[in-house]
Short mmCIF file of C-alpha atoms and ligand atoms in Angstrom, two decimals:
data_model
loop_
_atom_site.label_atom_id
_atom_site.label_comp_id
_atom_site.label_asym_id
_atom_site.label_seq_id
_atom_site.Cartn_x
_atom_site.Cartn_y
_atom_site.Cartn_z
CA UNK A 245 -100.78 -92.95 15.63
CA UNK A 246 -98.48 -93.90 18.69
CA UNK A 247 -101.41 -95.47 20.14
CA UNK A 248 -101.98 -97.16 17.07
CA UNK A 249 -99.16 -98.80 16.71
CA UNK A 250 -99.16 -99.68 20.78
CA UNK A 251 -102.18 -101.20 20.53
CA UNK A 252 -101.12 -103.38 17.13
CA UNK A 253 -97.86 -104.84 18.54
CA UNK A 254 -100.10 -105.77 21.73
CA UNK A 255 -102.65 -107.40 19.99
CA UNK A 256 -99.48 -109.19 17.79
CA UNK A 257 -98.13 -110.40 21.22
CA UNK A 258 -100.92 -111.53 22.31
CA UNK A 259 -102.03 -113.72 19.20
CA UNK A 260 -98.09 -114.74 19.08
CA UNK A 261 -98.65 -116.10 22.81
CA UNK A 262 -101.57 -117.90 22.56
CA UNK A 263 -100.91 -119.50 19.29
CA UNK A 264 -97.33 -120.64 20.39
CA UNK A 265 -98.81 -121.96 23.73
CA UNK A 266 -101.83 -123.62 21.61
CA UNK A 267 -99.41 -124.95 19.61
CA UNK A 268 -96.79 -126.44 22.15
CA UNK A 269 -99.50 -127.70 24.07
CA UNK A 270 -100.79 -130.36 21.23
CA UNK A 271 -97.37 -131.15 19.51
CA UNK A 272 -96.15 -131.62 23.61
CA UNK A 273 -99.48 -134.04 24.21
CA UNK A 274 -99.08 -135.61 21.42
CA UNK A 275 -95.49 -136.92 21.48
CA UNK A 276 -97.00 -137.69 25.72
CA UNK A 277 -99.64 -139.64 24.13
CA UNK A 278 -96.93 -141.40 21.90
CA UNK A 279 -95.40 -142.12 24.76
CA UNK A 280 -97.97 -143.81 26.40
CA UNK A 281 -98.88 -145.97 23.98
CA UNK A 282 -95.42 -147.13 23.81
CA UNK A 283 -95.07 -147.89 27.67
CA UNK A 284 -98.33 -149.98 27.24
CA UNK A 285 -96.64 -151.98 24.71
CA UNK A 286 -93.24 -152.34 26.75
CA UNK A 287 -95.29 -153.44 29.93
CA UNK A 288 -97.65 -155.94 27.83
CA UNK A 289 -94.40 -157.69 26.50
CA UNK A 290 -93.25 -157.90 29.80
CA UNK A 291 -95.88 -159.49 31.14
CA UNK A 292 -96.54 -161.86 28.62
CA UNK A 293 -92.85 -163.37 28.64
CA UNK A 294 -92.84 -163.07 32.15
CA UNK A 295 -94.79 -166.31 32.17
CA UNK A 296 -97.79 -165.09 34.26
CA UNK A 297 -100.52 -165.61 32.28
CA UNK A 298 -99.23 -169.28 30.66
CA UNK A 299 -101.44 -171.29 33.29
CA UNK A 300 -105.05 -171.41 33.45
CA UNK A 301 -105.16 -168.89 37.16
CA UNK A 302 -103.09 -167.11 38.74
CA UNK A 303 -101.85 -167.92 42.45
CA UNK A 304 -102.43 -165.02 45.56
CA UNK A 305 -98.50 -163.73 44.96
CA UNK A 306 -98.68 -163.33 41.68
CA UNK A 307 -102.29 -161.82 41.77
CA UNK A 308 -100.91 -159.04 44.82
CA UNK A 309 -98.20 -158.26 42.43
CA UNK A 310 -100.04 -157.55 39.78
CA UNK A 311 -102.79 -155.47 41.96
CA UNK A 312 -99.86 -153.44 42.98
CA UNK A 313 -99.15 -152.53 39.73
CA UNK A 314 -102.48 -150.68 39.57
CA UNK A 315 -101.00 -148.20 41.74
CA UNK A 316 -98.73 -147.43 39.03
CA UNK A 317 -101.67 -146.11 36.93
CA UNK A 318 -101.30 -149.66 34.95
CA UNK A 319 -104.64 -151.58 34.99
CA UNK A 320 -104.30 -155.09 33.62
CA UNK A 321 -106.89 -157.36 32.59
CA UNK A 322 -106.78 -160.69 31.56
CA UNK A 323 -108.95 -162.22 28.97
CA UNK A 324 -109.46 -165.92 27.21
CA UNK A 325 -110.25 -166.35 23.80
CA UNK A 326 -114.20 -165.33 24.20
CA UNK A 327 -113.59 -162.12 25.84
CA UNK A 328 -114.80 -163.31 29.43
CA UNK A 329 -112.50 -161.60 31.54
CA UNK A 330 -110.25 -164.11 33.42
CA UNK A 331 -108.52 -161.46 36.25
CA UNK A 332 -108.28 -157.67 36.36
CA UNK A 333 -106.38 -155.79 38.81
CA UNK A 334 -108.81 -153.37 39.49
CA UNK A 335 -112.19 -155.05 39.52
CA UNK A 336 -112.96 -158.98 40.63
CA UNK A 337 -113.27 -160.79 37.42
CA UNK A 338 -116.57 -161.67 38.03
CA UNK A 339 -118.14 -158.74 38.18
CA UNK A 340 -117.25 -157.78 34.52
CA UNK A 341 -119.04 -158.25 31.13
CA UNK A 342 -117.89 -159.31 28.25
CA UNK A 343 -114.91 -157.64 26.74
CA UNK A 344 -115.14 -159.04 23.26
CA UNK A 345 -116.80 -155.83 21.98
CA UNK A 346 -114.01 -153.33 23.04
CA UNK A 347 -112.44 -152.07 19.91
CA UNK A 348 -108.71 -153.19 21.06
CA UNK A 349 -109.64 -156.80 22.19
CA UNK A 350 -111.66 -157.24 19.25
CA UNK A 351 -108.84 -156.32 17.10
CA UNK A 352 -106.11 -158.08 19.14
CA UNK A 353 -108.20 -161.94 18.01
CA UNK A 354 -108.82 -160.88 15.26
CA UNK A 355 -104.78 -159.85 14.22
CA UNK A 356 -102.37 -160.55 17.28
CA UNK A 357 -102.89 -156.75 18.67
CA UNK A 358 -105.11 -153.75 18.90
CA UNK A 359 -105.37 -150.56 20.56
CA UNK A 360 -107.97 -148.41 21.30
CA UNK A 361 -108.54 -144.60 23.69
CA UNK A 362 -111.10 -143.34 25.39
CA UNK A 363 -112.69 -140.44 27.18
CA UNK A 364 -114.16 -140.03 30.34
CA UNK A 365 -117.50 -138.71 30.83
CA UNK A 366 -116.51 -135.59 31.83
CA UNK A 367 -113.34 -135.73 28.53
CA UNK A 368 -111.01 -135.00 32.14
CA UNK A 369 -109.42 -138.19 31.46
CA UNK A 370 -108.63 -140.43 28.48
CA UNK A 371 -107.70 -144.27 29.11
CA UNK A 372 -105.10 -145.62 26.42
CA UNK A 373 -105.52 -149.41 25.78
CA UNK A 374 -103.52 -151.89 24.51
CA UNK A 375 -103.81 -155.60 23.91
CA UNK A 376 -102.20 -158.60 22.84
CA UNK A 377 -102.52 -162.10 21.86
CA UNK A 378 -100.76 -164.67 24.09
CA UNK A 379 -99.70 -168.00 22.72
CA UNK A 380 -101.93 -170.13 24.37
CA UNK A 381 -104.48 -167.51 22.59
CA UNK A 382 -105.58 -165.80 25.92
CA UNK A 383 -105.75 -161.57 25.61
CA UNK A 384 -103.69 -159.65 28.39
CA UNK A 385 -105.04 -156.17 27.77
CA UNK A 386 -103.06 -153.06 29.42
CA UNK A 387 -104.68 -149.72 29.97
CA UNK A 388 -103.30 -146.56 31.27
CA UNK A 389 -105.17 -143.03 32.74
CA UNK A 390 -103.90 -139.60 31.55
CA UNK A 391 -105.34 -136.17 31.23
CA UNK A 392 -107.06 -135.10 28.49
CA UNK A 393 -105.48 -131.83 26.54
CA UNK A 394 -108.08 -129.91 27.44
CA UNK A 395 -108.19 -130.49 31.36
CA UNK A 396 -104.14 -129.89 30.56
CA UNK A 397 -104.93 -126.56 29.23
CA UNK A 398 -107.36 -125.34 32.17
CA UNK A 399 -104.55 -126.59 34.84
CA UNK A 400 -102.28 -124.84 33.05
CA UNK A 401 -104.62 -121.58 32.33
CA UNK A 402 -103.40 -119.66 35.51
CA UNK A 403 -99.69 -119.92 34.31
CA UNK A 404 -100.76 -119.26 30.43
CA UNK A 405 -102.45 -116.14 31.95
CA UNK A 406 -99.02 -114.72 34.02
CA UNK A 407 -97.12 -115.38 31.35
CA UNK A 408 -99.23 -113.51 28.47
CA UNK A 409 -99.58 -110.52 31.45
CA UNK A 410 -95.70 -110.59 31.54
CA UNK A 411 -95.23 -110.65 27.96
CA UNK A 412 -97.91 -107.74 27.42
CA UNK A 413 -95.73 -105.63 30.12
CA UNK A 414 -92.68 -106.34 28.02
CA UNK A 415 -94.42 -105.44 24.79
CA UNK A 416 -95.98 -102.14 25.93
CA UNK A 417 -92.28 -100.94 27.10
CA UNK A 418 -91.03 -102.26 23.69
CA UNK A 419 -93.57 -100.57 21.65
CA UNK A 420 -93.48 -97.13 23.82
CA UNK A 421 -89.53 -97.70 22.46
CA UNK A 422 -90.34 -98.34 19.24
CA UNK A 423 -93.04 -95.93 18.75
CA UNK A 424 -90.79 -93.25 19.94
CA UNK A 425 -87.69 -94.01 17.62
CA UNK A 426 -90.14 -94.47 14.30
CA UNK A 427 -92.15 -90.99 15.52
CA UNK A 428 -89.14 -88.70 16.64
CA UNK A 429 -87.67 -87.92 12.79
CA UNK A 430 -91.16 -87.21 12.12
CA UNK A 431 -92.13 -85.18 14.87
CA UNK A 432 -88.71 -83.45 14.16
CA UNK A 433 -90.00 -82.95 10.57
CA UNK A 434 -92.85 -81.24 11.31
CA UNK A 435 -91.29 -79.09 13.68
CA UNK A 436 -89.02 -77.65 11.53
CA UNK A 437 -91.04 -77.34 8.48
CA UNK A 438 -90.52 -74.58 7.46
CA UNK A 439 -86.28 -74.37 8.54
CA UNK A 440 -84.70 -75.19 5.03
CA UNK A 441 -81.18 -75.46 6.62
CA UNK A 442 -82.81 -78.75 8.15
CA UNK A 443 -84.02 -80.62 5.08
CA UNK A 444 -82.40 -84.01 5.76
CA UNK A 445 -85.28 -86.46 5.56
CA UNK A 446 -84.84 -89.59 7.70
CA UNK A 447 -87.30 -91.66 5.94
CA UNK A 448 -86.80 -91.85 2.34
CA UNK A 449 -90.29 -92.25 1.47
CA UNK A 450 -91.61 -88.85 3.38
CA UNK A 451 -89.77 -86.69 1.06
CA UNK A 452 -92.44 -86.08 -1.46
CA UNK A 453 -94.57 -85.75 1.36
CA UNK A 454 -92.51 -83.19 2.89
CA UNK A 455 -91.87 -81.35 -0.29
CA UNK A 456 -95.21 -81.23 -0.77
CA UNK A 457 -96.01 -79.90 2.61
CA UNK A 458 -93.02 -77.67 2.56
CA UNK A 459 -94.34 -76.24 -1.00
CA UNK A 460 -98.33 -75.70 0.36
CA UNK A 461 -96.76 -73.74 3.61
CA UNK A 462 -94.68 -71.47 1.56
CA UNK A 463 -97.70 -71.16 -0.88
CA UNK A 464 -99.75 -70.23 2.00
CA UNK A 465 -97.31 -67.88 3.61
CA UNK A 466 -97.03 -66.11 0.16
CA UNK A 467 -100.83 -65.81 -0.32
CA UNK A 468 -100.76 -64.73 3.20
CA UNK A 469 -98.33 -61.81 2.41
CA UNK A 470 -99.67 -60.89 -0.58
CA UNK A 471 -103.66 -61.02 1.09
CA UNK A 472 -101.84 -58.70 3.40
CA UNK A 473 -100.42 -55.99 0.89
CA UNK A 474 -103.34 -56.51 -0.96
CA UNK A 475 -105.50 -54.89 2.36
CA UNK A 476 -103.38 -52.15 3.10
CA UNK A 477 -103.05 -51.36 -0.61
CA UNK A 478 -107.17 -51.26 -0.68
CA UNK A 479 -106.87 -49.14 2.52
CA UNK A 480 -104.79 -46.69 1.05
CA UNK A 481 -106.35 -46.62 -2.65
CA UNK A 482 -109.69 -46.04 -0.47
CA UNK A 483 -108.41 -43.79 1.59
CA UNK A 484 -107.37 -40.99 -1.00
CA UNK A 485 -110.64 -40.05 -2.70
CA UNK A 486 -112.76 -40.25 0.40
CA UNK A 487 -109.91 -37.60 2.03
CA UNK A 488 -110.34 -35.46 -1.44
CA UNK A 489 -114.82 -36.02 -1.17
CA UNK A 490 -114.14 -34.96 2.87
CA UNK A 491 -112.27 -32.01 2.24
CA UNK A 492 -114.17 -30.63 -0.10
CA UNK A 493 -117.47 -31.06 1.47
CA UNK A 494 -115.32 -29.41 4.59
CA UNK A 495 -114.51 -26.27 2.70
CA UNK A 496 -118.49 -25.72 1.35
CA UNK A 497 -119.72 -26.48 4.70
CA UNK A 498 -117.67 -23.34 5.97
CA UNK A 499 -118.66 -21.34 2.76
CA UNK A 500 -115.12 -20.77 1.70
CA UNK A 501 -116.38 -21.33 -2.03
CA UNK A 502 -116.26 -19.01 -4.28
CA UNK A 503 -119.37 -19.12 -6.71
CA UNK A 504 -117.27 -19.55 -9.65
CA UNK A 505 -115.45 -22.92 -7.97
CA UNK A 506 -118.60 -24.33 -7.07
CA UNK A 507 -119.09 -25.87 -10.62
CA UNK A 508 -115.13 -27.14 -10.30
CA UNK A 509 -115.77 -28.92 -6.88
CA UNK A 510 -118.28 -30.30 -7.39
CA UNK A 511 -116.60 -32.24 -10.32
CA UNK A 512 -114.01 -33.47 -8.25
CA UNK A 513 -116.74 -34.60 -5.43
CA UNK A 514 -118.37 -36.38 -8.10
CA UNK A 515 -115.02 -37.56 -10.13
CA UNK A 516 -113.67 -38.92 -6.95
CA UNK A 517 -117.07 -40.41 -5.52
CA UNK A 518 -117.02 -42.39 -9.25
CA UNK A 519 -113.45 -43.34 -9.00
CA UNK A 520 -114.16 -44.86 -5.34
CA UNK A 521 -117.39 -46.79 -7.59
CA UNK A 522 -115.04 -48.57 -10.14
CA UNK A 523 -112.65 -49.60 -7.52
CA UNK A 524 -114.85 -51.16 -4.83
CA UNK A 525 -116.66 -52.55 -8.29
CA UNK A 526 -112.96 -54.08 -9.12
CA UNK A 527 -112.48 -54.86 -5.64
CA UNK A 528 -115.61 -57.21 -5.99
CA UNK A 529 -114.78 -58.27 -9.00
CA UNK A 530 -111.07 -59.84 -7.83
CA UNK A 531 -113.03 -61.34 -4.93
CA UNK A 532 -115.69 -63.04 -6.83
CA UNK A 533 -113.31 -64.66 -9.54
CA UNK A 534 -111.04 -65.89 -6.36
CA UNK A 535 -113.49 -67.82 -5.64
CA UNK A 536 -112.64 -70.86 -7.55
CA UNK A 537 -115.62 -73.09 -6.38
CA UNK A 538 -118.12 -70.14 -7.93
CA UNK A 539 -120.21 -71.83 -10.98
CA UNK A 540 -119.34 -70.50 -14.25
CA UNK A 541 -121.26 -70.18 -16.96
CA UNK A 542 -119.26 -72.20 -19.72
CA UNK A 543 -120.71 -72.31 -23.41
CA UNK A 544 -119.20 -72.59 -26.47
CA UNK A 545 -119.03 -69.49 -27.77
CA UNK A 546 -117.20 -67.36 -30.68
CA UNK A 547 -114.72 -65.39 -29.59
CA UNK A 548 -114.85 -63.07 -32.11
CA UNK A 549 -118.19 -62.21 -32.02
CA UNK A 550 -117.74 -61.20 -28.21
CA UNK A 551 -114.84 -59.07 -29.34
CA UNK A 552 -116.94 -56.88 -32.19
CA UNK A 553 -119.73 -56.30 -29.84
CA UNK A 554 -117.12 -55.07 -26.92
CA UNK A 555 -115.77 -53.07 -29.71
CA UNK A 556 -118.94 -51.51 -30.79
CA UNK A 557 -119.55 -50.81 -27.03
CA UNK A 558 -116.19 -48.74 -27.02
CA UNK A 559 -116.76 -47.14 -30.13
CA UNK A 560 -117.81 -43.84 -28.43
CA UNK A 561 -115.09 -43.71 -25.50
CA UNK A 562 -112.43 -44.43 -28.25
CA UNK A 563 -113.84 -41.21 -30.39
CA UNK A 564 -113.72 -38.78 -27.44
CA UNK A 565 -110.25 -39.73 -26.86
CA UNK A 566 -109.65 -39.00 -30.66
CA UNK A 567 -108.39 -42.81 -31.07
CA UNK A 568 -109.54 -45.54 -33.58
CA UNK A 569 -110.54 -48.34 -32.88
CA UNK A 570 -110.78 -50.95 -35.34
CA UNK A 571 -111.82 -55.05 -35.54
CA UNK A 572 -110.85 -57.83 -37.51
CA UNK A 573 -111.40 -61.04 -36.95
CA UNK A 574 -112.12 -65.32 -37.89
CA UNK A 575 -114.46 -67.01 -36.04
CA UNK A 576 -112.95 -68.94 -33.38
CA UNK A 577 -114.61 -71.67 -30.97
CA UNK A 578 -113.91 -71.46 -27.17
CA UNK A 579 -115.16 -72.54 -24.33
CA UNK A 580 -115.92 -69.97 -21.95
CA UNK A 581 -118.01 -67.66 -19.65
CA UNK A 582 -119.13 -65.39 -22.21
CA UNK A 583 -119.37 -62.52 -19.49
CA UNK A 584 -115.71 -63.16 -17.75
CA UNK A 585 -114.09 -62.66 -21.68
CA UNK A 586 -116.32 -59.19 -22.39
CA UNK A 587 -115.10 -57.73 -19.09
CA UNK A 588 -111.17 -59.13 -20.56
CA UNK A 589 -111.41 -57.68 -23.81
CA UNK A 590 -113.23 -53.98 -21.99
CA UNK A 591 -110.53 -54.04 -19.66
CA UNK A 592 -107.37 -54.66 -22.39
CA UNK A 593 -109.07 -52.31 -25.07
CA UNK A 594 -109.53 -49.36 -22.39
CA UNK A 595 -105.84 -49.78 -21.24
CA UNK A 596 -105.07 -49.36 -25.24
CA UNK A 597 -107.43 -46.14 -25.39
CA UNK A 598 -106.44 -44.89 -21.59
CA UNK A 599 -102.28 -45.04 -22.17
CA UNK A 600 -102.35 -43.58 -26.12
CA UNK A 601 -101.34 -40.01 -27.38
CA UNK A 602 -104.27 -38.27 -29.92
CA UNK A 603 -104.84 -39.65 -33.14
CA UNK A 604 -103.35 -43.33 -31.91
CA UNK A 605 -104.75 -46.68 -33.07
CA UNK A 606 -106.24 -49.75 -30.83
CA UNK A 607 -106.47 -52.78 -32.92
CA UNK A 608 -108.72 -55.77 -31.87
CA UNK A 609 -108.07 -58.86 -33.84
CA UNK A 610 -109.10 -62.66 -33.43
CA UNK A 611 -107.82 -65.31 -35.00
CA UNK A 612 -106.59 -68.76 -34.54
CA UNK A 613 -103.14 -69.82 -34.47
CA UNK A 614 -101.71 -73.19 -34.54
CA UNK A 615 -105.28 -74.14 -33.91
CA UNK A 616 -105.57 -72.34 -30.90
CA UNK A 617 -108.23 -69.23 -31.01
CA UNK A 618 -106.36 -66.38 -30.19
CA UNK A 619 -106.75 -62.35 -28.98
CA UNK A 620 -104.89 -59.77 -29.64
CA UNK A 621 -105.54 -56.34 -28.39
CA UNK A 622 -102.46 -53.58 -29.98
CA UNK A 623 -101.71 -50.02 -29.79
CA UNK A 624 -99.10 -47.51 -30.73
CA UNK A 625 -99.64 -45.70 -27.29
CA UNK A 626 -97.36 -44.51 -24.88
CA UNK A 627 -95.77 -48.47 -24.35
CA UNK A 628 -94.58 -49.52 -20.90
CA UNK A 629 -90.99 -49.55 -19.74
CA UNK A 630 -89.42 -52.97 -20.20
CA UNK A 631 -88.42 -53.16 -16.21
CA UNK A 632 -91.90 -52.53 -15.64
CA UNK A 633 -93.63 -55.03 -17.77
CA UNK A 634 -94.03 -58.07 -15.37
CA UNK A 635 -95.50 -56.31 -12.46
CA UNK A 636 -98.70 -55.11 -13.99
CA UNK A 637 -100.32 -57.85 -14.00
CA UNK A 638 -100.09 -57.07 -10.21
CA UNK A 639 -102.94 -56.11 -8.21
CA UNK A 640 -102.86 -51.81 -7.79
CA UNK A 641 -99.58 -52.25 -9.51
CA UNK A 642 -99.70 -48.67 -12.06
CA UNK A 643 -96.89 -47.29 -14.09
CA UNK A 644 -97.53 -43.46 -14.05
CA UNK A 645 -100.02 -43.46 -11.16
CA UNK A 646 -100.97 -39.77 -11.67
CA UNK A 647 -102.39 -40.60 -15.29
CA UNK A 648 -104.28 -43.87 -14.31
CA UNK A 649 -105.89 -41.96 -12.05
CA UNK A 650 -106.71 -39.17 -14.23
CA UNK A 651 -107.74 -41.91 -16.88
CA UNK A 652 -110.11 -43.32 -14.40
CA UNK A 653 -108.22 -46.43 -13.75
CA UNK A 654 -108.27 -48.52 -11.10
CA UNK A 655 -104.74 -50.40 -10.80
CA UNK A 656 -107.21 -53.58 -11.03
CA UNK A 657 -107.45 -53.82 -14.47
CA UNK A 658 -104.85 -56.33 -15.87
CA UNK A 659 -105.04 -58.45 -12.43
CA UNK A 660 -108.79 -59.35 -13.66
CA UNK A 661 -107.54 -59.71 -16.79
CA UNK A 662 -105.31 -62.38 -15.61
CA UNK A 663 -107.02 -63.69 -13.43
CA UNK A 664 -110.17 -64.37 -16.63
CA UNK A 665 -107.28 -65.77 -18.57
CA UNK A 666 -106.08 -68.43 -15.57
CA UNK A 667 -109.76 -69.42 -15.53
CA UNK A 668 -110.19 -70.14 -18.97
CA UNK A 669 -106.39 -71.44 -19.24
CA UNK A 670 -105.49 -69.01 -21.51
CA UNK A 671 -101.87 -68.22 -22.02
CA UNK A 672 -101.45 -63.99 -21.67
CA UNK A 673 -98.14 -62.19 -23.46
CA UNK A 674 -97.47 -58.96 -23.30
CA UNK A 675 -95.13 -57.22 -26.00
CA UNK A 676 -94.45 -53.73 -25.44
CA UNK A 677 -92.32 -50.78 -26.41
CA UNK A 678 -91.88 -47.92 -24.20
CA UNK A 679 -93.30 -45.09 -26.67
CA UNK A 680 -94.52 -47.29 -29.74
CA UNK A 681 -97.31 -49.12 -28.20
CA UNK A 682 -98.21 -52.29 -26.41
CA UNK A 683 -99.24 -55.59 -28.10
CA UNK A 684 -101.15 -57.90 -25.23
CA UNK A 685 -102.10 -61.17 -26.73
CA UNK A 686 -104.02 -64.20 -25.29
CA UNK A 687 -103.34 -67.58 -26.74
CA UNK A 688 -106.59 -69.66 -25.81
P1 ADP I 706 -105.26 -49.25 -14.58
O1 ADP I 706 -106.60 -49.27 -13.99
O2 ADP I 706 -104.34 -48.31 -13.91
O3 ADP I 706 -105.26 -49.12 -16.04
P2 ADP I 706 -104.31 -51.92 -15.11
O4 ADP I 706 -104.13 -53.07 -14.18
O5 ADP I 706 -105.26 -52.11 -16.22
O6 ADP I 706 -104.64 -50.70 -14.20
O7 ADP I 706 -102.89 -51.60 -15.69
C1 ADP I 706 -101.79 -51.46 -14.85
C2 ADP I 706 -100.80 -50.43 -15.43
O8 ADP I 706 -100.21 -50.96 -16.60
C3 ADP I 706 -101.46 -49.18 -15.87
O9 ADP I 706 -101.54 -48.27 -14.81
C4 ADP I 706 -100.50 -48.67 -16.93
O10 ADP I 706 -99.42 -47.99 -16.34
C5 ADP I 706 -99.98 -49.93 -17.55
N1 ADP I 706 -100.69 -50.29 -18.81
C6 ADP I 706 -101.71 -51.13 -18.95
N2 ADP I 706 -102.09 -51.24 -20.24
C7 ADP I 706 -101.27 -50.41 -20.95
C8 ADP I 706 -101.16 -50.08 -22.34
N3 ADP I 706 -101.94 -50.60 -23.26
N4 ADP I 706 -100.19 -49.19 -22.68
C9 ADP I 706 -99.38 -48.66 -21.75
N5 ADP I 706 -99.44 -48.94 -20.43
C10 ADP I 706 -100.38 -49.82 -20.03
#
């Protein structure tokens, strides 16, 4: 960026310098060329009153006089009435054609005066003419040699040149200067990002940008944090059942089993080994549906249709725990991934057979309101505390650990569940009271 700017206020000098010396030079030449023309006309009027050209030749003093003149840079030449030349000051007379074709003589019989420039061969020089009827209707013709604007400009290149190196010196200090004051507030900015006592904001028009940036690093910190407790919460949850399947296989490898236990342990081995299963197979699960950029199968499909089957599926699990589970429901539209709303409703209906006393109720019912298809999974099980009811949506986040675990449960459940809903932006709430039952509904 600094160099950026550097490099755009040098290239602004520079076209500021050469435009402004372009432009000097030709308003400058042409108030010289003004000039000129006007001295021509002075020094014709001159001559012509001065009397010179009334007779028919003109005697050796007068003639040196006039040759002198052409030192000044004034050539003067002397015509009659057919354009033969009668004296010049530069050239004998009789050595010169006919002038009666030149533009300014031409013009001068024909309407008192004329005036004409031209270029040298090589456009180094331009000679300004002028001339001018006398009264006894002979042409005194003036001429004058300058420099053209172009051999002006390539004298004058060497100087143009020092002066557009000094002015690029000046600029690049200026610009290092300026660059620094516009970048510092920035720089400073950025540097303390994160430093909320220092939210002053030079520029104005950086503070959405800052917020913005300020927002995405907390954001990141926070997923950073929670990626964090998220690990050492897998460690641990890991760590448990593998210590209970290590033990176990310890105490059969030195035979301290009785025959009776054997049938006992190896439940557990196998109870923990399964419980280890369902929370890698959650732990894969979370993964996969972080993954935002995953393709999804969206269809339009009927929510309650995916809600009977799920509870069909749980029919069995629901009668071993001595619960009932019933289903009613409309059909409602939505679209979704049918498989991401089966594992939603699996996960919400086992919570409401897991946390329920015998002979409880889980009630599955779809319907639509206000037009928007809606789930709702009750029970009148055990409830969960109202200080507890916004943290288990959390991932490993479990109200009475010891009976999750019994239950099979992971701590993962409502995080998918969440997680499903987000995707499909579904709206989840959670009603619950601690010994009456939970109501969790999701508002499509
Ligand atoms: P888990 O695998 O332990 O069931 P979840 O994420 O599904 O994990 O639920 C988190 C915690 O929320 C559970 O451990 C439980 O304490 C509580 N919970 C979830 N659903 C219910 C419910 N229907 N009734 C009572 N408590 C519930």
């Amino acid at each position: 960026m600094k160099q950026k700017i550097n490099l755009r206020l040098f290239l602004i000098a520079l076209i500021a310098v050469v435009a402004s010396t372009v432009a000097i030079t030709f308003v400058y030449y042409e108030l010289f060329s003004r000039q000129v023309r006007q001295d021509l006309k002075i020094h014709a009027e001159l001559l012509g009153d001065a009397g010179i050209f009334e007779t028919s030749s003109i005697d050796s003093d007068e003639f040196s006089k006039l040759s002198r003149l052409k030192n000044n840079n004034l050539r003067i030449t002397w015509l009659d009435w057919d354009g033969n030349v009668l004296f010049d000051n530069d050239t004998e007379a009789a050595e010169l054609e006919n002038h009666k074709d030149r533009p300014e003589v031409a013009e001068a019989i024909a309407n008192g005066e004329g005036e004409s420039v031209r270029k040298s061969a090589t456009f180094k020089l331009a000679t300004f003419y002028y001339a001018k009827k006398l009264n006894n209707n002979t042409v005194l013709r003036v001429a004058m040699q300058v420099r053209t604007v172009s051999s002006l400009f390539i004298t004058a290149a060497p100087v143009i040149f020092l002066i557009i190196i000094a002015v690029l010196a000046a600029c690049m200090v200026i610009s290092r200067m300026l660059t620094k004051t516009i970048l510092e507030p920035i720089e400073e900015m950025a540097e303390n990002l994160d430093d909320h006592s220092r939210t002053t904001v030079i520029y104005s028009e950086l503070k959405p940008f800052a917020d913005k940036i300020r927002a995405q690093h907390e954001h990141i910190l926070a997923s950073a944090e929670s990626r964090q407790d998220f690990t050492a919460n897998v460690t641990h949850e890991l760590k448990t059942p593998l210590t209970a399947i290590s033990g176990y296989a310890e105490l059969i490898e030195n035979h301290m089993i009785d025959p009776d236990q054997e049938t006992h342990i190896a439940q557990q081995i196998r109870h923990n080994a399964d419980r280890l299963l369902s929370m890698i197979n959650d732990i894969i699960r979370l993964s996969e549906l972080d993954h935002k950029e995953l393709p999804r199968n969206f269809a339009n499909v009927d929510l309650s249709e995916i809600a009977e089957e799920c509870c069909d599926n749980l029919k069995v699990a629901a009668e071993q725990a001595n619960i009932t589970l019933s289903f009613k429901g409309t059909d409602s539209f939505i679209s979704a991934d049918q498989t991401l709303i089966r594992e939603m409703i699996e996960n919400l209906v086992q919570n409401g057979i897991r946390y329920n006393h015998e002979d409880g109720h889980v009630w599955v019912e779809v319907n639509n309101e206000n037009g928007h298809p809606t789930l709702v999974v009750r029970d009148d099980g055990i409830g969960i505390p109202k200080e507890k009811q916004a943290r288990v949506f959390e991932r490993f986040y479990r109200v009475d650990k010891g009976r999750s675990r019994d239950m099979g449960g992971t701590g993962l459940g409502l995080a998918i569940v969440k997680h499903i809903a987000e995707i499909h932006n579904a709206d989840i709430k959670l009603n619950s009271i601690l010994g009456e039952g939970t109501n969790i509904k999701v508002v499509f």
